[in-house]
PDB file of C-alpha atoms in Angstrom:
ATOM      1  CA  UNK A   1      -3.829  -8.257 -11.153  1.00 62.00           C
ATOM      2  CA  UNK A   2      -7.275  -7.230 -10.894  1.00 55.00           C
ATOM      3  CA  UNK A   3      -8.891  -7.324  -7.719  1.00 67.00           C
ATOM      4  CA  UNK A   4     -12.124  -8.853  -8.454  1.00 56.00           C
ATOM      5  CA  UNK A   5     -14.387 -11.181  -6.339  1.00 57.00           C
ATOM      6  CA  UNK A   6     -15.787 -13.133  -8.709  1.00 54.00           C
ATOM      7  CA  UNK A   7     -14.065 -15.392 -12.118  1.00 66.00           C
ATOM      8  CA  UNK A   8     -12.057 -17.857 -12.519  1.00 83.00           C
ATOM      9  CA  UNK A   9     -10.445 -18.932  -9.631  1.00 94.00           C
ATOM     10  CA  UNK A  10      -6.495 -18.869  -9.370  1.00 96.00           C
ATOM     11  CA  UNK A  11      -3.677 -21.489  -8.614  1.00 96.00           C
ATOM     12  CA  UNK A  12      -0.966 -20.284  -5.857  1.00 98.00           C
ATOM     13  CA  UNK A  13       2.128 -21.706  -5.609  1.00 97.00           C
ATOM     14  CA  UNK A  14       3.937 -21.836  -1.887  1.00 97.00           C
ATOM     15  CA  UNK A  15       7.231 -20.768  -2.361  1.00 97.00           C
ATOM     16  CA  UNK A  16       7.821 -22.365   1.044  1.00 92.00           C
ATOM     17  CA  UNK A  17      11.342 -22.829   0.714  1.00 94.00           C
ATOM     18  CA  UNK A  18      14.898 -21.513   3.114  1.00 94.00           C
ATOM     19  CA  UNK A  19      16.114 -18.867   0.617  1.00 96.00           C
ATOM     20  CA  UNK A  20      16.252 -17.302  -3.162  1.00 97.00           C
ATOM     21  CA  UNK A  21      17.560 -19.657  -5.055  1.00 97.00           C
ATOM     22  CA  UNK A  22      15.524 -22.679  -4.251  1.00 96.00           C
ATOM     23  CA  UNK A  23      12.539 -20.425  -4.666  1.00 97.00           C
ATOM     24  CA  UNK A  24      14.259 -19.307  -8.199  1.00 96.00           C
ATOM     25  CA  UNK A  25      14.513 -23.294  -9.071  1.00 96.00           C
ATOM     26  CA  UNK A  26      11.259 -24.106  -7.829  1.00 96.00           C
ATOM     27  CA  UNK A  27       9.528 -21.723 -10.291  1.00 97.00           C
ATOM     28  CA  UNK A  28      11.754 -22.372 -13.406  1.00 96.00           C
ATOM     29  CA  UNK A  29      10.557 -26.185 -12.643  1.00 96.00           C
ATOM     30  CA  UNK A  30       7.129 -25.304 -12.343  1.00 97.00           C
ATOM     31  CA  UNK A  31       7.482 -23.429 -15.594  1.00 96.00           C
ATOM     32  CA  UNK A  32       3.922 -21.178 -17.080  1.00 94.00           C
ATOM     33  CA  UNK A  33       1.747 -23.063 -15.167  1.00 94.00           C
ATOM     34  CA  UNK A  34       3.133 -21.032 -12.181  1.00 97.00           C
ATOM     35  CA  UNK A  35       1.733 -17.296 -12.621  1.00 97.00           C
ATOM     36  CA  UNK A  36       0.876 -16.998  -8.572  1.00 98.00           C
ATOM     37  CA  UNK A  37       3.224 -17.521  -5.779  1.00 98.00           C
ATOM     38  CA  UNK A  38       3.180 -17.180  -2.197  1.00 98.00           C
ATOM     39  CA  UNK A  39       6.136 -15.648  -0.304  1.00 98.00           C
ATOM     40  CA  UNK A  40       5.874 -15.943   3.426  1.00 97.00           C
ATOM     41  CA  UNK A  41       7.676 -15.567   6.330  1.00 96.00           C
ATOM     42  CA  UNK A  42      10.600 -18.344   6.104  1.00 95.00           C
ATOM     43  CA  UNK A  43      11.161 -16.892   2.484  1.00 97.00           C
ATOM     44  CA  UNK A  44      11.079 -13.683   3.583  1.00 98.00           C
ATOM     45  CA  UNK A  45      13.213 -13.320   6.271  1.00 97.00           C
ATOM     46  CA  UNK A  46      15.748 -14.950   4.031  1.00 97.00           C
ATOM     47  CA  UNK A  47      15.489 -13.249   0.915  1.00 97.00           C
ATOM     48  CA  UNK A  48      13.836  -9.958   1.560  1.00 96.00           C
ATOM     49  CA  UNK A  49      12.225  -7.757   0.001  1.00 97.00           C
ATOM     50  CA  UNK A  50      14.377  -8.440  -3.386  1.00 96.00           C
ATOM     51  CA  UNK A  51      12.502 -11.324  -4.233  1.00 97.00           C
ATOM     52  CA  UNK A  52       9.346 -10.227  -4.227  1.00 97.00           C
ATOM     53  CA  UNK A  53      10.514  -7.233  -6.512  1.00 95.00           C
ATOM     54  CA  UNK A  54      12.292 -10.122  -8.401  1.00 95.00           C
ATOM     55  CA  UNK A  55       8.747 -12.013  -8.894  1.00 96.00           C
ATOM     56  CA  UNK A  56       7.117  -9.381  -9.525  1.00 93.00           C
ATOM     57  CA  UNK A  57       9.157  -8.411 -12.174  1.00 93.00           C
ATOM     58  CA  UNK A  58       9.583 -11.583 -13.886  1.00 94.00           C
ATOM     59  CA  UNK A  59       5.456 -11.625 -14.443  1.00 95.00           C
ATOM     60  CA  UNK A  60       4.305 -13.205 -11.407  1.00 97.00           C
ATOM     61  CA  UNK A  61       1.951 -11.976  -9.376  1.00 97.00           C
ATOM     62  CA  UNK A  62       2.823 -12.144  -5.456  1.00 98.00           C
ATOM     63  CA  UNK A  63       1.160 -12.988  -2.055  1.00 98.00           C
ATOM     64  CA  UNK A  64       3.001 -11.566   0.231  1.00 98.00           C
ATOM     65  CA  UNK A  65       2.061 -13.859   3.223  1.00 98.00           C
ATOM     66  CA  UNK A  66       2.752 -12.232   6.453  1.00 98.00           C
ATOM     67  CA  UNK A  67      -0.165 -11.942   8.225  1.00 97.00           C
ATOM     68  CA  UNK A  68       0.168  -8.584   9.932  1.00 98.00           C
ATOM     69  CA  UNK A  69      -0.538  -8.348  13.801  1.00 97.00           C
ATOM     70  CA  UNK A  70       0.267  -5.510  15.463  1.00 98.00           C
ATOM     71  CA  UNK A  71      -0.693  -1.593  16.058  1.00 98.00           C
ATOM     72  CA  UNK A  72      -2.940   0.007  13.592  1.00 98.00           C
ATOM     73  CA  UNK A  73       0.360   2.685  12.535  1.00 98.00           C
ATOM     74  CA  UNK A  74       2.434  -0.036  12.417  1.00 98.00           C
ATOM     75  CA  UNK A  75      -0.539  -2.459   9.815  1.00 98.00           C
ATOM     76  CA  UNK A  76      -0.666   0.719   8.124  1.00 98.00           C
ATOM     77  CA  UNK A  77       2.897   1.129   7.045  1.00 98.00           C
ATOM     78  CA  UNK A  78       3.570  -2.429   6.263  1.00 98.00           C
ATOM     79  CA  UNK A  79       1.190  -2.811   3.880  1.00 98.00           C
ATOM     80  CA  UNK A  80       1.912   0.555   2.198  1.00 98.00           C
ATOM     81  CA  UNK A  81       5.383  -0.957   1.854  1.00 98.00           C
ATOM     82  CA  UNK A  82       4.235  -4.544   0.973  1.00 98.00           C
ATOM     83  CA  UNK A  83       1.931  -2.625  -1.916  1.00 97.00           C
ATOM     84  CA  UNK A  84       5.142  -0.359  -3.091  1.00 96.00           C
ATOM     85  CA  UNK A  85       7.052  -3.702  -3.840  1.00 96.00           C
ATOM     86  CA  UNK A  86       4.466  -4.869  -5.810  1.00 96.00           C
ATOM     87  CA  UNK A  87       2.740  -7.894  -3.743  1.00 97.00           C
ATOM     88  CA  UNK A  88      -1.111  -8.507  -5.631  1.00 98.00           C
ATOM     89  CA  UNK A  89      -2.427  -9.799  -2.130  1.00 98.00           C
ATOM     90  CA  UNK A  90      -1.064  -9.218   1.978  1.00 98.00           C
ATOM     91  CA  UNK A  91      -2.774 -11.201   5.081  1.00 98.00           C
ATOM     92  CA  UNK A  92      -3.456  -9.678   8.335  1.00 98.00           C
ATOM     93  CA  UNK A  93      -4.679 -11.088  11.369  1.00 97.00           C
ATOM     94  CA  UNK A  94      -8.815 -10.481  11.593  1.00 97.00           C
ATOM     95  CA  UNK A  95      -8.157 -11.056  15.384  1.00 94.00           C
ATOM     96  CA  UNK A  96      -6.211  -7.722  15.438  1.00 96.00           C
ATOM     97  CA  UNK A  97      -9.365  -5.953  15.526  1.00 96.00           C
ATOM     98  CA  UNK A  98     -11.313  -3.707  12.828  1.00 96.00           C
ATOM     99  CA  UNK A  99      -9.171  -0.468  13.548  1.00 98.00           C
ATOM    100  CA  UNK A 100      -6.006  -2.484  12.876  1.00 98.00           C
ATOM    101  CA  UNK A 101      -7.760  -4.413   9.424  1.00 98.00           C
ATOM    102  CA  UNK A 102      -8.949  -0.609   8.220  1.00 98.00           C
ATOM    103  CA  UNK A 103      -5.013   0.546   8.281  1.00 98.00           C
ATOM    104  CA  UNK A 104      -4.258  -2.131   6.665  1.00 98.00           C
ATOM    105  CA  UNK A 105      -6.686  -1.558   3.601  1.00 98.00           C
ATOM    106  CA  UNK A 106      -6.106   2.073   3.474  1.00 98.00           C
ATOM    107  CA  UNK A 107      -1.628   1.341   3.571  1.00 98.00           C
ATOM    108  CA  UNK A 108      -2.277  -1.139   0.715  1.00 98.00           C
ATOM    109  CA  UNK A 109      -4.387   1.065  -1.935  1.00 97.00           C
ATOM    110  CA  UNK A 110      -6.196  -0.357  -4.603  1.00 94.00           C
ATOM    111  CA  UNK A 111      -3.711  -2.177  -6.749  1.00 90.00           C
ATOM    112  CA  UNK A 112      -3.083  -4.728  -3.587  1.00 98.00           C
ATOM    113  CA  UNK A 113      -5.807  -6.310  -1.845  1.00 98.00           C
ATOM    114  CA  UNK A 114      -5.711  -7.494   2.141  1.00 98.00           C
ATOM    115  CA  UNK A 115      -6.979 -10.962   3.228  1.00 98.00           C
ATOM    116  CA  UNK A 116      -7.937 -10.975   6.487  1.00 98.00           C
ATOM    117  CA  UNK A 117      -7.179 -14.217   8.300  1.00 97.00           C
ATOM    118  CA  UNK A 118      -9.646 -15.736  10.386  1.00 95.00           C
ATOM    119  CA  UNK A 119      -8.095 -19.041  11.606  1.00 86.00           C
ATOM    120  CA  UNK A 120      -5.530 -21.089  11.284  1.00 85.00           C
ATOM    121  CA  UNK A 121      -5.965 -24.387   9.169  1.00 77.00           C
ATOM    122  CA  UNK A 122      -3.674 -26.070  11.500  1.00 83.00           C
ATOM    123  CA  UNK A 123      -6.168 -25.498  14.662  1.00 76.00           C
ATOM    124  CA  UNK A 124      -9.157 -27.572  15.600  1.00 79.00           C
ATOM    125  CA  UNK A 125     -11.796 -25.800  17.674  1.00 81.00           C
ATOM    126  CA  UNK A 126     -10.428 -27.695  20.744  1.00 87.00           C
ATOM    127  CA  UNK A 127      -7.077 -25.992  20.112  1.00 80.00           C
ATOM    128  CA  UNK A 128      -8.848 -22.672  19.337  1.00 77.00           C
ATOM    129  CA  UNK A 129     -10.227 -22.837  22.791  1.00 82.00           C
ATOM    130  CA  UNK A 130      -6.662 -23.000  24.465  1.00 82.00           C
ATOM    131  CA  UNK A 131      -5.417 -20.404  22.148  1.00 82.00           C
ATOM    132  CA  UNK A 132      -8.248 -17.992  22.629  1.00 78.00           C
ATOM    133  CA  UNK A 133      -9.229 -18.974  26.234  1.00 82.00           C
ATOM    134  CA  UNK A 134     -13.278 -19.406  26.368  1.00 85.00           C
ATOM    135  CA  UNK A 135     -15.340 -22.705  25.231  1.00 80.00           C
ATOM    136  CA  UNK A 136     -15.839 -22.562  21.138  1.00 82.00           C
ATOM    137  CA  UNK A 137     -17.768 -25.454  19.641  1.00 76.00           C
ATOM    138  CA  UNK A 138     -17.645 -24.872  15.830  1.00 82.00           C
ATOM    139  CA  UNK A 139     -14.713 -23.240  14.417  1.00 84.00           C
ATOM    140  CA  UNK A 140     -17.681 -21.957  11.463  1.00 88.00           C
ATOM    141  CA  UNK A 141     -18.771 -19.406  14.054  1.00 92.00           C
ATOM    142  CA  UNK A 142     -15.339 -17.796  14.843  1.00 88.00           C
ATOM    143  CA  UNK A 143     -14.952 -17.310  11.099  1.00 94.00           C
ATOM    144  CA  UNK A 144     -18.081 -16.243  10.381  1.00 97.00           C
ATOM    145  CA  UNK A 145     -17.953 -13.805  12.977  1.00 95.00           C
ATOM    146  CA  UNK A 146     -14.165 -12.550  11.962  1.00 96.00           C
ATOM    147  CA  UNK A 147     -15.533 -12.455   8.352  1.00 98.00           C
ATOM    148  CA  UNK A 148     -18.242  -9.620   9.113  1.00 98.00           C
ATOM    149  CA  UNK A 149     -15.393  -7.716  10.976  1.00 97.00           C
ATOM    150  CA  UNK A 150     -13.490  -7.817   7.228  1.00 98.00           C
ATOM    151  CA  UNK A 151     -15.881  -6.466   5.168  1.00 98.00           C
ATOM    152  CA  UNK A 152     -16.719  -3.932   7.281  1.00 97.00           C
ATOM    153  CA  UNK A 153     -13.524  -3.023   7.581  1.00 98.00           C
ATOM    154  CA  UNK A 154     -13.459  -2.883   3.297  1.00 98.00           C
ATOM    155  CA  UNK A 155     -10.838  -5.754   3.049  1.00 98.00           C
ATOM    156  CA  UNK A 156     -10.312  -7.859  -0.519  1.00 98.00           C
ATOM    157  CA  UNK A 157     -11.117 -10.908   1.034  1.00 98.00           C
ATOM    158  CA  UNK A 158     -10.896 -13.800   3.474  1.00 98.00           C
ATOM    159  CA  UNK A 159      -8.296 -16.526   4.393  1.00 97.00           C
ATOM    160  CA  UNK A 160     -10.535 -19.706   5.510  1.00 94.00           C
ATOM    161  CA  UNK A 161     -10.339 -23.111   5.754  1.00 88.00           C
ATOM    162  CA  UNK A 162     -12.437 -25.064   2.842  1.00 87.00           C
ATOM    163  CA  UNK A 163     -14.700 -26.711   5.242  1.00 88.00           C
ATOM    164  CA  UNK A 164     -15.752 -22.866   6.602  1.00 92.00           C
ATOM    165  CA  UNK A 165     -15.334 -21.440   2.961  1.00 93.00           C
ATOM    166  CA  UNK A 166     -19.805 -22.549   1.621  1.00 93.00           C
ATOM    167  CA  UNK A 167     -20.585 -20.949   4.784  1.00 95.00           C
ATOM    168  CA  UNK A 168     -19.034 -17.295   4.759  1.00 97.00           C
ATOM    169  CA  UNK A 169     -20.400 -17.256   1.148  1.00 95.00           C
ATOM    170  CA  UNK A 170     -23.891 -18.721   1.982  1.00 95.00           C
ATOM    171  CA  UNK A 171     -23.781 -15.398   3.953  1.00 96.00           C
ATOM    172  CA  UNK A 172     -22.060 -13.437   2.559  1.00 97.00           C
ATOM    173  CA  UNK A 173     -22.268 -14.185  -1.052  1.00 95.00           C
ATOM    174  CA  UNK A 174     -19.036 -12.638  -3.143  1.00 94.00           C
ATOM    175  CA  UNK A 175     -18.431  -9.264  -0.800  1.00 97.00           C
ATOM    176  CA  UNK A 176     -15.187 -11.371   0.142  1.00 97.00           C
ATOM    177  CA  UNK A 177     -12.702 -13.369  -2.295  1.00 97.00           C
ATOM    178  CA  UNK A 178     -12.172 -16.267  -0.232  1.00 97.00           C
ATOM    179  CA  UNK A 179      -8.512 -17.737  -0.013  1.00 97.00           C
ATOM    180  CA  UNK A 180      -8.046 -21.250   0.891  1.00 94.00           C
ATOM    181  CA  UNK A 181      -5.174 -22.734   1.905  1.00 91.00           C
ATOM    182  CA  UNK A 182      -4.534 -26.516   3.212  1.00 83.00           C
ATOM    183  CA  UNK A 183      -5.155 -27.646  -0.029  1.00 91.00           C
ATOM    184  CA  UNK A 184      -4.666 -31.452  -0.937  1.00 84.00           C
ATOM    185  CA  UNK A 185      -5.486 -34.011  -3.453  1.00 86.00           C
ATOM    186  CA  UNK A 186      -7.328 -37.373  -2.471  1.00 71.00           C
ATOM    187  CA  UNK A 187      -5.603 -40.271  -0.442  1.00 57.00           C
ATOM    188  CA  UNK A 188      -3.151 -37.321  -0.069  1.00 56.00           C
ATOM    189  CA  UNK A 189      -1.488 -36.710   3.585  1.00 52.00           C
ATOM    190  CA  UNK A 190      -2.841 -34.391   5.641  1.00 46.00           C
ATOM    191  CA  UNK A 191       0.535 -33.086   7.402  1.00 50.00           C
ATOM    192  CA  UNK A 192       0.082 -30.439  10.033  1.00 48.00           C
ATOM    193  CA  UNK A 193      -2.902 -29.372   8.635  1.00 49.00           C
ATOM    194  CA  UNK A 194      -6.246 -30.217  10.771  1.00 48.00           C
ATOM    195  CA  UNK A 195      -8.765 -28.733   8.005  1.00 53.00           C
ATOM    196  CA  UNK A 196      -8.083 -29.883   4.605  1.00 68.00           C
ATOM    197  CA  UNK A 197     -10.126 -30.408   1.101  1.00 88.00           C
ATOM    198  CA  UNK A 198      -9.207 -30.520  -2.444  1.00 91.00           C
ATOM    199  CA  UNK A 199      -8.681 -28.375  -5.034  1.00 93.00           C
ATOM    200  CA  UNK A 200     -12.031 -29.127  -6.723  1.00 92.00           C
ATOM    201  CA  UNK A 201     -13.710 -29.032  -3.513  1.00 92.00           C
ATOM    202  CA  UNK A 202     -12.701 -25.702  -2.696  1.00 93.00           C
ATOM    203  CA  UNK A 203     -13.576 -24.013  -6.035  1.00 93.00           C
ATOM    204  CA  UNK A 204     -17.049 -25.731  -5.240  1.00 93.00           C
ATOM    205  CA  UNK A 205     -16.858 -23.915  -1.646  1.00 92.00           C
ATOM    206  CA  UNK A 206     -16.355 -20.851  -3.034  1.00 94.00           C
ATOM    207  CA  UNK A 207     -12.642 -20.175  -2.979  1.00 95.00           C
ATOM    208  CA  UNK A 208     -11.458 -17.424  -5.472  1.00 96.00           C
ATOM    209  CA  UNK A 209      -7.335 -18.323  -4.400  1.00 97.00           C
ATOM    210  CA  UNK A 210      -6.181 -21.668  -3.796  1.00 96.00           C
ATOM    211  CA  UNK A 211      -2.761 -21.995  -1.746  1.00 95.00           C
ATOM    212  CA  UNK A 212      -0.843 -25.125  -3.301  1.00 95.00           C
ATOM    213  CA  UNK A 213       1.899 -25.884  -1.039  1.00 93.00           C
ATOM    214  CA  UNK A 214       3.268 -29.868  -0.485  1.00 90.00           C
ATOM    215  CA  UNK A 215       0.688 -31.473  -2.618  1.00 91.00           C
ATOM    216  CA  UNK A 216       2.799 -29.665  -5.450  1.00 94.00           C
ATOM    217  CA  UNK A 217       5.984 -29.017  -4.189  1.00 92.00           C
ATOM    218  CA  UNK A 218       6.534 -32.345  -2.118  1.00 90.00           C
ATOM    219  CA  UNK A 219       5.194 -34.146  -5.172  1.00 92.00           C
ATOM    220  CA  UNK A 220       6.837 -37.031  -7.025  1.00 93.00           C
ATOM    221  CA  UNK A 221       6.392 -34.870 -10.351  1.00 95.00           C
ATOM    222  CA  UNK A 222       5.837 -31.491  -8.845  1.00 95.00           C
ATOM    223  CA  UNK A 223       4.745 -29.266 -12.453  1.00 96.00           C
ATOM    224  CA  UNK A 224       2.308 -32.616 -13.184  1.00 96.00           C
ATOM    225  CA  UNK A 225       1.269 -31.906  -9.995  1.00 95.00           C
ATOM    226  CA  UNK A 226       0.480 -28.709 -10.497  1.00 96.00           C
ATOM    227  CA  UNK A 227      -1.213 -29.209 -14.152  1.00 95.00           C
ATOM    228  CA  UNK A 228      -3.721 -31.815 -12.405  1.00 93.00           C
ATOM    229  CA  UNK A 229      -4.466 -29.172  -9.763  1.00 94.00           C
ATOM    230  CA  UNK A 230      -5.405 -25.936 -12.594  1.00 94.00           C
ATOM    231  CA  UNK A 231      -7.143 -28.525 -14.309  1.00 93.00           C
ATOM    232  CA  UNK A 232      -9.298 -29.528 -11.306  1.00 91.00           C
ATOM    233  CA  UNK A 233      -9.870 -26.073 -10.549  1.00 93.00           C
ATOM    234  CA  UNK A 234     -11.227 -25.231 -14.600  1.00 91.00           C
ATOM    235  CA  UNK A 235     -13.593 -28.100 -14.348  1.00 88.00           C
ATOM    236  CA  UNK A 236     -15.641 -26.321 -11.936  1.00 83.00           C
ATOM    237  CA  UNK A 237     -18.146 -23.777 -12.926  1.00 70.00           C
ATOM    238  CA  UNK A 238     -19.025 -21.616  -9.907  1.00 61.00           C
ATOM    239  CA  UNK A 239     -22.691 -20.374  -9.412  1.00 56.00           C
TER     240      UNK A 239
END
């Protein structure tokens, strides 16, 4: 995959199932349309590094969702290793500091590109506050502020929320690939998400990866699903 920060924008799948084989059946059902998928940590403590190899192999590119947090040493290695089995994209926490992100980018080499992640879709900025312990009143600040700590620290890009996404590129223009997750389609259910938009409205925002998890896989017709989402995400012609 070529990491490139501007183009079309590309459809990820959320392979947010308990082990191998589901995640096997839930690609075969999802058939071409399916060229992205996202491993994370349920999958991955389950099925290992295997299946990403596995993935990889059968001509599907890989996020590798694990959003590192820890020592810069430790970043470092686990995103040379993450690279080595072939994942296109890793995530690391931007809160880990811009020693920790730069490990990260120099472990994963230029054939893998690091999204830093700012925060959380599921957290409002009232949460935020608990979790972080001082008064925030936009969540659009924390982000903004986390995104200038990734591209200094040379990362691919950006994990956001689409209601933050018009805003880091308004500033930043295309120095980040912005990856949005939390996406759903209208009159859809929100779930545990507490920042959500739609597929068209994230392209709009900016968004170079979209992160398709229940409003495909919890669908009544889950590959239909997924065809109405890559053809919301072609109709929109970015600037």
């Amino acid at each position: 995959m070529a990491l490139v920060n501007t183009g079309t924008a590309r459809a990820i799948v959320a392979l947010d199932v308990a082990d191998a084989s589901a995640a096997r059946r839930l690609v075969e059902m999802l058939g071409d349309d399916c060229d992205f998928v996202k491993v994370g940590s349920e999958l991955f403590t389950a099925a290992g590094p295997e299946l990403v190899r596995t993935m990889q192999r059968s001509g599907h590119d890989v996020f590798l969702d694990l959003k590192f947090h820890d020592i810069p040493n430790t970043v470092r290695g686990a995103a040379r290793t993450a690279a080595g089995l072939g994942a296109s994209l890793i995530t690391v926490h931007a809160s880990g500091g811009a020693r920790m992100l730069e490990a990260a980018v120099a472990g994963a080499g230029n054939e893998c590109g690091v999204l830093a992640v700012s925060v959380l879709t599921s957290l409002d900025a009232a949460q935020l506050a608990v979790s972080w312990g001082r008064s925030i009143e936009l969540v659009e600040r924390e982000v903004l502020r986390l995104a200038q700590l990734a591209i200094e620290a040379g990362a691919h890009g950006l994990v956001c929320s689409g209601l933050e996404a018009r805003a880091v590129r308004d500033r930043f223009g295309d120095a980040l690939a912005l990856l949005i997750p939390g996406i759903r389609f209208s009159g859809d259910s929100a779930h545990d998400q507490a920042r959500v938009i739609t597929p068209a409205a994230a392209v709009e925002a900016g968004a170079r990866y979209l992160v398709l998890g229940r409003a495909v896989t919890s669908a009544a017709a889950p590959r239909e699903a997924l065809r109405q989402a890559r053809v919301e995400i072609s109709s929109v012609r970015r600037d």
